[in-house]
PDB file of C-alpha atoms in Angstrom:
ATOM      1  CA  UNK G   1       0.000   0.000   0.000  1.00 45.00           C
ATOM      2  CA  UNK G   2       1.546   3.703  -0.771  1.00 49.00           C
ATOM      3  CA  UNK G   3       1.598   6.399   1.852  1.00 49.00           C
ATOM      4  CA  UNK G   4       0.028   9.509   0.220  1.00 49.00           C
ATOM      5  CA  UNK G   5       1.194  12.952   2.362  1.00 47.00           C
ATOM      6  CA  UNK G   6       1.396  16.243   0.864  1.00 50.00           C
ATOM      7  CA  UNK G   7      -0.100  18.567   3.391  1.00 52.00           C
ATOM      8  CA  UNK G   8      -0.358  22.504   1.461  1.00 51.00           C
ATOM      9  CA  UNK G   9       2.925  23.982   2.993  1.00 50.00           C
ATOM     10  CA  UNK G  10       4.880  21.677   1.441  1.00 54.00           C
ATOM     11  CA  UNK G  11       2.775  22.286  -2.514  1.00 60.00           C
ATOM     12  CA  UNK G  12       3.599  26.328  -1.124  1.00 65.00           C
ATOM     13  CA  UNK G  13       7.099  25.469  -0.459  1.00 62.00           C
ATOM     14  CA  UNK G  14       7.946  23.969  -3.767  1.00 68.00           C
ATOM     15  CA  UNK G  15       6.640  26.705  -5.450  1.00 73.00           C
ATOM     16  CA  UNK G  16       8.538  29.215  -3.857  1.00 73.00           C
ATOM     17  CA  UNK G  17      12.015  27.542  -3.854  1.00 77.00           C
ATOM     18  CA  UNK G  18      11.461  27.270  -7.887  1.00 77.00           C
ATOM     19  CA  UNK G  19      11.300  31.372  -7.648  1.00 79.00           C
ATOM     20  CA  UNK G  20      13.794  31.581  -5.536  1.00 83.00           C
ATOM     21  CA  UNK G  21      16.809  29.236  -7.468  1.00 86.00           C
ATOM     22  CA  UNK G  22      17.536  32.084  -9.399  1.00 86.00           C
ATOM     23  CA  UNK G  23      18.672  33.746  -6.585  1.00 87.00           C
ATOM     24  CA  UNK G  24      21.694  31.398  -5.034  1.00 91.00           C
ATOM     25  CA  UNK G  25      24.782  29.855  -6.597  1.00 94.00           C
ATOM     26  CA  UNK G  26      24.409  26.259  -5.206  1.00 95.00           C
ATOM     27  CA  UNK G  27      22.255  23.976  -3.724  1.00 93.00           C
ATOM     28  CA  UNK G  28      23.384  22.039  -0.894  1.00 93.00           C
ATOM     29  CA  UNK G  29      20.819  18.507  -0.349  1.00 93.00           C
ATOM     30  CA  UNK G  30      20.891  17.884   2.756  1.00 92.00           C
ATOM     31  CA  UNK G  31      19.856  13.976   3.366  1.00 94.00           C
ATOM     32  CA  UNK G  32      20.053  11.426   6.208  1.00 95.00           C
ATOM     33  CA  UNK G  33      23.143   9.250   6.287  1.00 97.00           C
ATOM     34  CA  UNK G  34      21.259   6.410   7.635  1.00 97.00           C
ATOM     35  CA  UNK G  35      18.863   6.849   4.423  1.00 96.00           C
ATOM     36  CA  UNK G  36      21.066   7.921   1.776  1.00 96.00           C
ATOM     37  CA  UNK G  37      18.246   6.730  -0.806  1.00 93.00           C
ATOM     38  CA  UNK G  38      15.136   7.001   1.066  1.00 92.00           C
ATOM     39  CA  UNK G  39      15.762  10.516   2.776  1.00 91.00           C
ATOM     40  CA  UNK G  40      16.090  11.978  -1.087  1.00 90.00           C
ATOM     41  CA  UNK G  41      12.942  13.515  -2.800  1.00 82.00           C
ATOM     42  CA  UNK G  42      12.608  12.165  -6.233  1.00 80.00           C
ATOM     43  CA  UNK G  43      11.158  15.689  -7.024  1.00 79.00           C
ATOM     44  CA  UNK G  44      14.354  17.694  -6.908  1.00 82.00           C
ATOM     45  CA  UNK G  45      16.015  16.874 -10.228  1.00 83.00           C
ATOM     46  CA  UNK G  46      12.705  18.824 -11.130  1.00 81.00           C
ATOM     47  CA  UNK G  47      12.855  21.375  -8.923  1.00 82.00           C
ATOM     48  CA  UNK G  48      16.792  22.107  -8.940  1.00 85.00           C
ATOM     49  CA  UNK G  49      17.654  21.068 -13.077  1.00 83.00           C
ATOM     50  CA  UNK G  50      21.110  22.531 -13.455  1.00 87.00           C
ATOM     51  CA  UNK G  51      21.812  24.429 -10.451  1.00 92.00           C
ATOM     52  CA  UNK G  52      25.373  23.602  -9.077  1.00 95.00           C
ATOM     53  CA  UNK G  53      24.514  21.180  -5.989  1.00 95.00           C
ATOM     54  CA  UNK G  54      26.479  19.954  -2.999  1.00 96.00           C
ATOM     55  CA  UNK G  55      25.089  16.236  -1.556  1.00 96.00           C
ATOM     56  CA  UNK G  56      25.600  16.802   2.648  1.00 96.00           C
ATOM     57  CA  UNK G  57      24.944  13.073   3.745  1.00 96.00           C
ATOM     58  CA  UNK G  58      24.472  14.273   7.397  1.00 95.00           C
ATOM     59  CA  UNK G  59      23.992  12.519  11.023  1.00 94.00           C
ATOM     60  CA  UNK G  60      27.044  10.545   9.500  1.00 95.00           C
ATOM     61  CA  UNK G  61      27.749   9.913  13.008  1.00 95.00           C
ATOM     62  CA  UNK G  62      24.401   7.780  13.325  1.00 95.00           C
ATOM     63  CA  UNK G  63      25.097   5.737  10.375  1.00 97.00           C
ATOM     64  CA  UNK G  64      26.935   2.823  10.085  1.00 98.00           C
ATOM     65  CA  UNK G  65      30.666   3.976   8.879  1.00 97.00           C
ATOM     66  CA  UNK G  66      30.762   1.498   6.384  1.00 97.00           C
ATOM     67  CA  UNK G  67      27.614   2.058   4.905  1.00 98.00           C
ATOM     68  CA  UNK G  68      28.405   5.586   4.552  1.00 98.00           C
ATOM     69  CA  UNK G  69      31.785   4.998   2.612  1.00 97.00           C
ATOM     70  CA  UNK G  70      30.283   2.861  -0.106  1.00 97.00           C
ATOM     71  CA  UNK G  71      27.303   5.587  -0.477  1.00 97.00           C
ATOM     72  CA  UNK G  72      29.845   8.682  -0.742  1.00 97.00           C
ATOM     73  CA  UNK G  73      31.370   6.647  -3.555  1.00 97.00           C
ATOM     74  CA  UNK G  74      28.481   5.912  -5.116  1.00 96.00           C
ATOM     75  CA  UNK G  75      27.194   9.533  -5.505  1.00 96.00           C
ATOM     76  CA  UNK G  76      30.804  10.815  -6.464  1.00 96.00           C
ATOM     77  CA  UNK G  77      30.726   8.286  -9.186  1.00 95.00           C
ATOM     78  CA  UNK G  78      27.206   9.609 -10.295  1.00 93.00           C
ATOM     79  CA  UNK G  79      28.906  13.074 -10.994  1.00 93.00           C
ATOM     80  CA  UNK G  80      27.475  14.708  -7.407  1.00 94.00           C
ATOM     81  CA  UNK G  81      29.864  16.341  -5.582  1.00 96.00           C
ATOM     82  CA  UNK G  82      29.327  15.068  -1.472  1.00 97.00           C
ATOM     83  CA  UNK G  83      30.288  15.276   1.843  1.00 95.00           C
ATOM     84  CA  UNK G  84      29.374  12.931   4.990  1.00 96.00           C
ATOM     85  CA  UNK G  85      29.378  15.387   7.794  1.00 93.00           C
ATOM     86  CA  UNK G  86      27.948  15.987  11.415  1.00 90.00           C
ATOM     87  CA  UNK G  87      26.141  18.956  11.519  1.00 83.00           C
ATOM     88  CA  UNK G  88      27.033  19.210  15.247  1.00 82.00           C
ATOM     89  CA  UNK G  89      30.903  18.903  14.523  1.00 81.00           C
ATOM     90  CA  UNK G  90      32.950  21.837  13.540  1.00 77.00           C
ATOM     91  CA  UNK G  91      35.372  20.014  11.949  1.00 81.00           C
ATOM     92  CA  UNK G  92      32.785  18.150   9.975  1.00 79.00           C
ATOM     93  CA  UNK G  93      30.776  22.104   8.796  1.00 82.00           C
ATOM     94  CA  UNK G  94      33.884  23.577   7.891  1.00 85.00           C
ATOM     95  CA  UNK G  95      34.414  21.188   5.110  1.00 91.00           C
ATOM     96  CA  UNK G  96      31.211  23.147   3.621  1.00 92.00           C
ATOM     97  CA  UNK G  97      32.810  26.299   2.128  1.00 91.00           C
ATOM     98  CA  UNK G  98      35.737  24.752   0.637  1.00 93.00           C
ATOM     99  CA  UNK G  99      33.615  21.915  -1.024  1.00 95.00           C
ATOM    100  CA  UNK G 100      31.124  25.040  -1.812  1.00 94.00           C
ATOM    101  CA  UNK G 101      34.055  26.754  -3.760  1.00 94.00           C
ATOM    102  CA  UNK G 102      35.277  23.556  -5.647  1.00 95.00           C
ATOM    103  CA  UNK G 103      32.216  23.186  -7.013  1.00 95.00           C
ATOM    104  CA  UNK G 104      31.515  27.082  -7.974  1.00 95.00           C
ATOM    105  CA  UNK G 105      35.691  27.304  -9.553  1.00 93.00           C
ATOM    106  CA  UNK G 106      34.589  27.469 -12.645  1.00 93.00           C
ATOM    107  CA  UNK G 107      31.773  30.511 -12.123  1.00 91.00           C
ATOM    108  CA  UNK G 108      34.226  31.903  -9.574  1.00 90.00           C
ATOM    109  CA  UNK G 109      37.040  31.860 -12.234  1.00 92.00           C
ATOM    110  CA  UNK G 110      34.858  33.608 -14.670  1.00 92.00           C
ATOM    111  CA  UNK G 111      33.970  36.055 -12.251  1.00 89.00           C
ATOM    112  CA  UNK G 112      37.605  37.288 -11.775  1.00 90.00           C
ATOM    113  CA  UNK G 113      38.070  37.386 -15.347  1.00 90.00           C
ATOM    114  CA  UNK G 114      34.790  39.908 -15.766  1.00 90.00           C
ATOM    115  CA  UNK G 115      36.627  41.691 -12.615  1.00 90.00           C
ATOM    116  CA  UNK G 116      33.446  40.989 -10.499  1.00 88.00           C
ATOM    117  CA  UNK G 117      34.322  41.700  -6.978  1.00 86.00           C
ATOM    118  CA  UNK G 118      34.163  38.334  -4.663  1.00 85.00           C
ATOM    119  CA  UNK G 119      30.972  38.022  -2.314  1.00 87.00           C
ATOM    120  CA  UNK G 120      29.510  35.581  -0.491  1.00 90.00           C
ATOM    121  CA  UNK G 121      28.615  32.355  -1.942  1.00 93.00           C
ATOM    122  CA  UNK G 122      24.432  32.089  -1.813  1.00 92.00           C
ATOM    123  CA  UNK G 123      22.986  28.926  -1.081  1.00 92.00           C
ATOM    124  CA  UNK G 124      19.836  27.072  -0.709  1.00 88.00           C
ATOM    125  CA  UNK G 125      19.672  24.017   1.952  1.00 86.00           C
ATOM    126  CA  UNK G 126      17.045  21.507   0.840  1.00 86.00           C
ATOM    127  CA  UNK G 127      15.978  18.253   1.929  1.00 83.00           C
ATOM    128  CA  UNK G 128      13.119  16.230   3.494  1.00 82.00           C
ATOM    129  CA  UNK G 129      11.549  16.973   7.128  1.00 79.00           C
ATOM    130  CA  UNK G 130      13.903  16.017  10.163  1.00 81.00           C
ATOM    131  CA  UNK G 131      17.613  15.387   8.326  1.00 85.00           C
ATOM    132  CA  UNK G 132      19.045  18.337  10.585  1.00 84.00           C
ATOM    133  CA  UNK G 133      18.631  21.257   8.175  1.00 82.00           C
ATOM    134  CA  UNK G 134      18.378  23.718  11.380  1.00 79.00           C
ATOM    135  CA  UNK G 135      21.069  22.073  13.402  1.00 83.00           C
ATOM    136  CA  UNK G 136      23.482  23.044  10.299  1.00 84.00           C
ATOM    137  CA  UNK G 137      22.495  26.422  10.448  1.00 79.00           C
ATOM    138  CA  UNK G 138      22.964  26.847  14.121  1.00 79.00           C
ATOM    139  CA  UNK G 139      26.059  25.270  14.004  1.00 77.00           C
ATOM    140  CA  UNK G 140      27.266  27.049  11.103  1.00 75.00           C
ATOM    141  CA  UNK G 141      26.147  30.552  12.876  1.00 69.00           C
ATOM    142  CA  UNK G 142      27.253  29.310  16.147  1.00 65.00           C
ATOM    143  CA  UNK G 143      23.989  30.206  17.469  1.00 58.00           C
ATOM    144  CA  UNK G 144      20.384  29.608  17.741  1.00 62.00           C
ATOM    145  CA  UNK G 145      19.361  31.262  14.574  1.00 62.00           C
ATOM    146  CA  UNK G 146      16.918  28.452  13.096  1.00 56.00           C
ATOM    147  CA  UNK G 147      14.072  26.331  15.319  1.00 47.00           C
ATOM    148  CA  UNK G 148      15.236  22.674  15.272  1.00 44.00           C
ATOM    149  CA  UNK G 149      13.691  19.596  17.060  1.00 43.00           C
ATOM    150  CA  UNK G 150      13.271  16.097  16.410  1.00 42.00           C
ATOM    151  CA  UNK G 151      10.132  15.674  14.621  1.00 36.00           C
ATOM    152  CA  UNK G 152       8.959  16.728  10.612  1.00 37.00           C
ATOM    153  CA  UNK G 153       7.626  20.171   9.826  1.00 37.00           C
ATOM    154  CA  UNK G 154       9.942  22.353  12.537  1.00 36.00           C
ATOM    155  CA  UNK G 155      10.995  25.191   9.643  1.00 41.00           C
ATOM    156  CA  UNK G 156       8.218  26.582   8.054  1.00 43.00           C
ATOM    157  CA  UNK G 157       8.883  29.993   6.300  1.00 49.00           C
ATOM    158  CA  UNK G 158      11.695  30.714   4.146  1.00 57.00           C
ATOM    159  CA  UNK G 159      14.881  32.534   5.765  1.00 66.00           C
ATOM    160  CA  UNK G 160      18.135  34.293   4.834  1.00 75.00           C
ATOM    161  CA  UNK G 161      20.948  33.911   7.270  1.00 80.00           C
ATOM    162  CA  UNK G 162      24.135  35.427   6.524  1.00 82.00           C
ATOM    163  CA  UNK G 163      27.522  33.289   8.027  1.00 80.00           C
ATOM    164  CA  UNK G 164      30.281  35.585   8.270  1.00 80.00           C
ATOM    165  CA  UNK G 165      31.787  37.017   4.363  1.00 84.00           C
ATOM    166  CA  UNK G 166      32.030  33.992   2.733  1.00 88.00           C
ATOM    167  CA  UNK G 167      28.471  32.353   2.973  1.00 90.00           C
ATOM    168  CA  UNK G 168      24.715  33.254   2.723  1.00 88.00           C
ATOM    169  CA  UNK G 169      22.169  30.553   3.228  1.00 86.00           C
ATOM    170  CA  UNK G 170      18.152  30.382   2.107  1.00 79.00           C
ATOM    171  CA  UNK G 171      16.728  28.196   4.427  1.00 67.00           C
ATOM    172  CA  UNK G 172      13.529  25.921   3.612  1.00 66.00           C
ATOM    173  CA  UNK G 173      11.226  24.152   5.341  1.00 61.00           C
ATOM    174  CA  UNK G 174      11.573  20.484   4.620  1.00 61.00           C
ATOM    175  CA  UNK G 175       9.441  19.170   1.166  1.00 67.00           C
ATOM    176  CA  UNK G 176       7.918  15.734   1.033  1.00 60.00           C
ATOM    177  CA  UNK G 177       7.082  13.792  -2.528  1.00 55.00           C
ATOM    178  CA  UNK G 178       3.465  13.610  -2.793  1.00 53.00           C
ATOM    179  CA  UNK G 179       3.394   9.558  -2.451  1.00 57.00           C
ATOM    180  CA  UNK G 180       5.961   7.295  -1.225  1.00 63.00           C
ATOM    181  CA  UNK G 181       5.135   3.865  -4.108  1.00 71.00           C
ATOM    182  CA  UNK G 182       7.718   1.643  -2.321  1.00 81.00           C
ATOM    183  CA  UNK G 183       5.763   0.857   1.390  1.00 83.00           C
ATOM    184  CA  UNK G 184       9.845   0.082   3.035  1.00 88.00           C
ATOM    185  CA  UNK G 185      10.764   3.794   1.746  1.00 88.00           C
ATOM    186  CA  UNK G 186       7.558   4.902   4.186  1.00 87.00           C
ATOM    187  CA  UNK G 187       8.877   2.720   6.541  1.00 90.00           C
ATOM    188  CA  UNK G 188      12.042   3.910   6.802  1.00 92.00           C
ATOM    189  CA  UNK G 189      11.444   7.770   7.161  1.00 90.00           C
ATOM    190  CA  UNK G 190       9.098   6.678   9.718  1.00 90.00           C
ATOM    191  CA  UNK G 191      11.149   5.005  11.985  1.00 92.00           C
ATOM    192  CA  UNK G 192      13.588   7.796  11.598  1.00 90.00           C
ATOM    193  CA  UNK G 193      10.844  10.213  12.490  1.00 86.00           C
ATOM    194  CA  UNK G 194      11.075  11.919   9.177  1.00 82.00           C
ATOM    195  CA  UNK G 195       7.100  11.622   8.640  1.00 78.00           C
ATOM    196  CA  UNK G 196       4.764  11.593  11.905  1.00 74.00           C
ATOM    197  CA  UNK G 197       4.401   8.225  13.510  1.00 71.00           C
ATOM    198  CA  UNK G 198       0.946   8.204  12.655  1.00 71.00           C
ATOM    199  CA  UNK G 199       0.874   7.827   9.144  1.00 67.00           C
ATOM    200  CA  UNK G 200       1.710   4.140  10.355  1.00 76.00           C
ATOM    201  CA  UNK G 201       0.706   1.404  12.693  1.00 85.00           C
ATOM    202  CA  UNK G 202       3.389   1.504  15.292  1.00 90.00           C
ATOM    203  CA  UNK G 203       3.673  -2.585  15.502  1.00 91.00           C
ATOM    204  CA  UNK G 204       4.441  -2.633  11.884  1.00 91.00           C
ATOM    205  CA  UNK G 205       7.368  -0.194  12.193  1.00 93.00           C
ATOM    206  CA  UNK G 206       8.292  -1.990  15.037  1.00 95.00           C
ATOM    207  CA  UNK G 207       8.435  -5.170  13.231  1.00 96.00           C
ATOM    208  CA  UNK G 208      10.251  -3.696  10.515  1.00 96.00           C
ATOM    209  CA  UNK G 209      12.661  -2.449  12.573  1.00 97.00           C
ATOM    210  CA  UNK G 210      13.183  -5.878  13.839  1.00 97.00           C
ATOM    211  CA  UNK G 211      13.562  -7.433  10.653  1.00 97.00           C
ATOM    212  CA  UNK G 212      16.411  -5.002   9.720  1.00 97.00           C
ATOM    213  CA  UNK G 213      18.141  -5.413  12.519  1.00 97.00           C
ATOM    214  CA  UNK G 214      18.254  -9.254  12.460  1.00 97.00           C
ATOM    215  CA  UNK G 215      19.499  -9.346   9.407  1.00 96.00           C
ATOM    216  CA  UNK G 216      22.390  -6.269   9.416  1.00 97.00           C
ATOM    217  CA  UNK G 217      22.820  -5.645  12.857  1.00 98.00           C
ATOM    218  CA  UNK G 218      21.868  -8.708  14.739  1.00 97.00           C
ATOM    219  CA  UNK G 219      24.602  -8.669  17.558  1.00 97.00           C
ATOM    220  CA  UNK G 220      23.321  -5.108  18.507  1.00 97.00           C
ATOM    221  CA  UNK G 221      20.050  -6.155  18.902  1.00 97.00           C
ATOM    222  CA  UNK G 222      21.234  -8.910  21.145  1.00 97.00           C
ATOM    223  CA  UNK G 223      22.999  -7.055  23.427  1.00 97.00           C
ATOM    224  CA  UNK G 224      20.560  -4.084  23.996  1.00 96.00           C
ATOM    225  CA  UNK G 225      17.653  -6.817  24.710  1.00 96.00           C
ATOM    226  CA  UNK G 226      19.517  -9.892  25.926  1.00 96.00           C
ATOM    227  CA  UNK G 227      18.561 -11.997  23.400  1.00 96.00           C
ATOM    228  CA  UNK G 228      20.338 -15.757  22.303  1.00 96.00           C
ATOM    229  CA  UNK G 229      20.986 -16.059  18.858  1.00 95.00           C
ATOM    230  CA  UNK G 230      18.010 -18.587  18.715  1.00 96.00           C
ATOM    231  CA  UNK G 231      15.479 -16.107  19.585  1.00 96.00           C
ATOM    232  CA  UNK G 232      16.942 -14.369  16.328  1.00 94.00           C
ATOM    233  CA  UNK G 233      15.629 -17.015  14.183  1.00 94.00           C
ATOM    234  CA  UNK G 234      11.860 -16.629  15.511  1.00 95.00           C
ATOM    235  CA  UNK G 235       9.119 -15.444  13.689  1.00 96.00           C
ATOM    236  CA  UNK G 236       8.975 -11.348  13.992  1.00 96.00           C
ATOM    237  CA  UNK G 237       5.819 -11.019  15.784  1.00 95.00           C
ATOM    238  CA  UNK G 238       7.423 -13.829  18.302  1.00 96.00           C
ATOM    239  CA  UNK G 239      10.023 -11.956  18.784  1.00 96.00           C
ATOM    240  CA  UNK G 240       8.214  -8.681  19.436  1.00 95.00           C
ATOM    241  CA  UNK G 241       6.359 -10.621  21.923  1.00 94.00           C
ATOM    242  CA  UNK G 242       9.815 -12.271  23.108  1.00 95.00           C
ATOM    243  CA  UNK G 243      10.583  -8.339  23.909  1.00 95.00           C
ATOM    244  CA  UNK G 244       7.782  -7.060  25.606  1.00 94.00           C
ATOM    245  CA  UNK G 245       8.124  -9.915  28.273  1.00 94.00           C
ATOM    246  CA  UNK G 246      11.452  -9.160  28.434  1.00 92.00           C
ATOM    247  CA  UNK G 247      10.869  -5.561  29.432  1.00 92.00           C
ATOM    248  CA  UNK G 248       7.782  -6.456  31.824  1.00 91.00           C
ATOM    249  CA  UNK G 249       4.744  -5.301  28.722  1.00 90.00           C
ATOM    250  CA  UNK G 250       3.616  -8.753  28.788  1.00 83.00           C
ATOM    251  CA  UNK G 251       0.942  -8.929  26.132  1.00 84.00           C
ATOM    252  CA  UNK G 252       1.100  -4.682  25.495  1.00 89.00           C
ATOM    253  CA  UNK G 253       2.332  -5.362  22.072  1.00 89.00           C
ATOM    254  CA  UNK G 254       1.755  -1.517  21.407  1.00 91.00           C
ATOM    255  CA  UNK G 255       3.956  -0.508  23.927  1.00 93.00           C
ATOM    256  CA  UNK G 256       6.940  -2.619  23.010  1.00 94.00           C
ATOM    257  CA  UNK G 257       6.519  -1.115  19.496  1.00 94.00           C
ATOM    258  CA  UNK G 258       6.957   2.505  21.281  1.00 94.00           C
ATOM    259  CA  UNK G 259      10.044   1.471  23.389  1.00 95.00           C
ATOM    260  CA  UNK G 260      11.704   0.154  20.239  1.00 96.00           C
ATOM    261  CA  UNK G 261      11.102   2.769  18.185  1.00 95.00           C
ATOM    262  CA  UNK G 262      12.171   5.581  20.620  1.00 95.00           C
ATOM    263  CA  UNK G 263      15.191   3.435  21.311  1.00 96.00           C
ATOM    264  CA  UNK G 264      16.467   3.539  17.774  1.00 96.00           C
ATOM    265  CA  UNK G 265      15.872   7.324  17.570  1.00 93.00           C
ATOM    266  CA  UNK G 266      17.796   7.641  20.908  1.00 93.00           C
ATOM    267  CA  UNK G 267      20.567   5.656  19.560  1.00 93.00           C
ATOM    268  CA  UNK G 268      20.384   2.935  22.212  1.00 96.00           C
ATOM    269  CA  UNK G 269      20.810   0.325  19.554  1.00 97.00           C
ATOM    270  CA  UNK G 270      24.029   1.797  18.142  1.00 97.00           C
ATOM    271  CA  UNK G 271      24.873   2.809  14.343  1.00 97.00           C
ATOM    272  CA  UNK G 272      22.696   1.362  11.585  1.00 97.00           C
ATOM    273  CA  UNK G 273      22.017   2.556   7.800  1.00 98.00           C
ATOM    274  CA  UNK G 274      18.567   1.330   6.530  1.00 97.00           C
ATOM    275  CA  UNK G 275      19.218   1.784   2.651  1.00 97.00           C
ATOM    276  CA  UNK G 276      22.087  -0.988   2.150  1.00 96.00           C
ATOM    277  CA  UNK G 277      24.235  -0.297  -0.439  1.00 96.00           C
ATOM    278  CA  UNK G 278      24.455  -4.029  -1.283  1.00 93.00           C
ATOM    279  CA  UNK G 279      20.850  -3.847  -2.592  1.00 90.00           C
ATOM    280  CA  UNK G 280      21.016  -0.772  -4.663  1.00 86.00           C
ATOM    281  CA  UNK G 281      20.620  -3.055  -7.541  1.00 71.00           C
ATOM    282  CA  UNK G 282      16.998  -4.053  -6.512  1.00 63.00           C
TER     283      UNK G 282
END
């Protein structure tokens, strides 16, 4: 079954970002690390067409490490410049304006020739609800100058912020694709909170959850619920029942979906990538 969720400030959002691309020098897509397919809207070829853009693959320090490599790869090899960064890490933001001017040499170039006097490079942060577009710009400000909070629809006008001489940045608030075709791709923003939880039954995120985890992260799972490798091989809603006893829900199924979703978010179950690289073919 598809997920259908377009509410109007997102239709009001893409509209205005196409007006305002004419104003900036580069795009930078910001996506989730963890979801280096999924957390991508389809839409933005559309929306962006030619505009110079910079792939940020952030909350790289959420994903699994070697996940992350293969996908940075990937996208270089598909002609998109791209950075895995932290948007909480200084080392990891400052990468931003150099990568920013690599990509711009040849405008910049052209510029000096014309004897246009340097500004500021002017970009546009896009990307889906919830992949840290206002922890970037906080960081990058090193201030509060953008809301931010772990849930989908925090930004919701359009902003210029100004970071020192060398950088001005339109903020956007995050834009959905009107259906998601592929149920897992639903799946997998949900359980990173990208879309609210209830778009979705809680037990089959849950489940889903499971099912990932026993087959690329199985020892993690084991350890955070004290689990034999046995129990592993048990059907999923057996082992989501196998859980809830274990944590004193007995038969609150509902529950023990919560707890294990808010433990992934928290990062109790350690690193994980849900888009594996090893099935980009399918």
């Amino acid at each position: 079954m598809s997920i259908q969720w377009f509410p109007g400030h997102m239709a009001k959002a893409r509209r205005e970002v196409s007006e305002k691309l004419k104003f900036v020098d580069i795009v930078f897509e910001l996506i989730d690390a963890r979801l280096p397919l999924s957390s991508r809207n389809p839409m933005l070829d559309q929306i962006v067409q030619q505009k110079p853009r910079l792939i940020l693959l952030n909350k790289a320090d959420l994903a699994d490490p070697n996940q992350t490599n293969l996908w940075v790869n990937y996208f270089r090899e598909q002609g998109y410049p791209v950075l895995a960064l932290t948007a909480k890490s200084d080392k990891s933001v400052k990468q931003i304006i150099p990568a920013s001017k690599k990509v711009l040499a040849e405008k910049i170039a052209r510029d000096n020739e014309r004897g246009i006097k340097p500004r500021a490079i002017r970009a546009m942060v896009l990307g889906i609800p919830n992949v840290g577009k206002s922890t970037l710009l906080n960081h990058l400000a090193g201030k509060k100058v953008a809301s931010t909070g772990n849930r989908p629809g925090v930004t919701k006008g359009q902003q210029w912020l100004r970071f020192g001489s060398q950088l001005e940045l339109l903020d956007t608030p995050g834009i959905l694709w009107p259906k998601f075709e592929d149920p897992a791709v639903g799946k997998k923003l949900a359980l990173t909170g990208a879309i609210k939880d209830d778009l979705l039954h809680l037990d089959d995120l849950a489940l889903y959850e499971l099912e990932m985890f026993s087959r690329f992260y199985p020892e993690q799972l084991k350890e955070r619920y004290k689990l034999t490798e046995d129990d592993l091989f048990k059907e999923l809603p057996e082992l989501l029942m196998l859980i809830s006893e274990k944590r004193g829900f007995r038969d609150d199924y509902e529950r023990a979906s919560e707890m294990l979703i808010l433990e992934l978010r928290q990062g109790k179950l350690g690193r994980y990538t849900l888009d594996r690289f090893e099935e980009l073919s399918e």
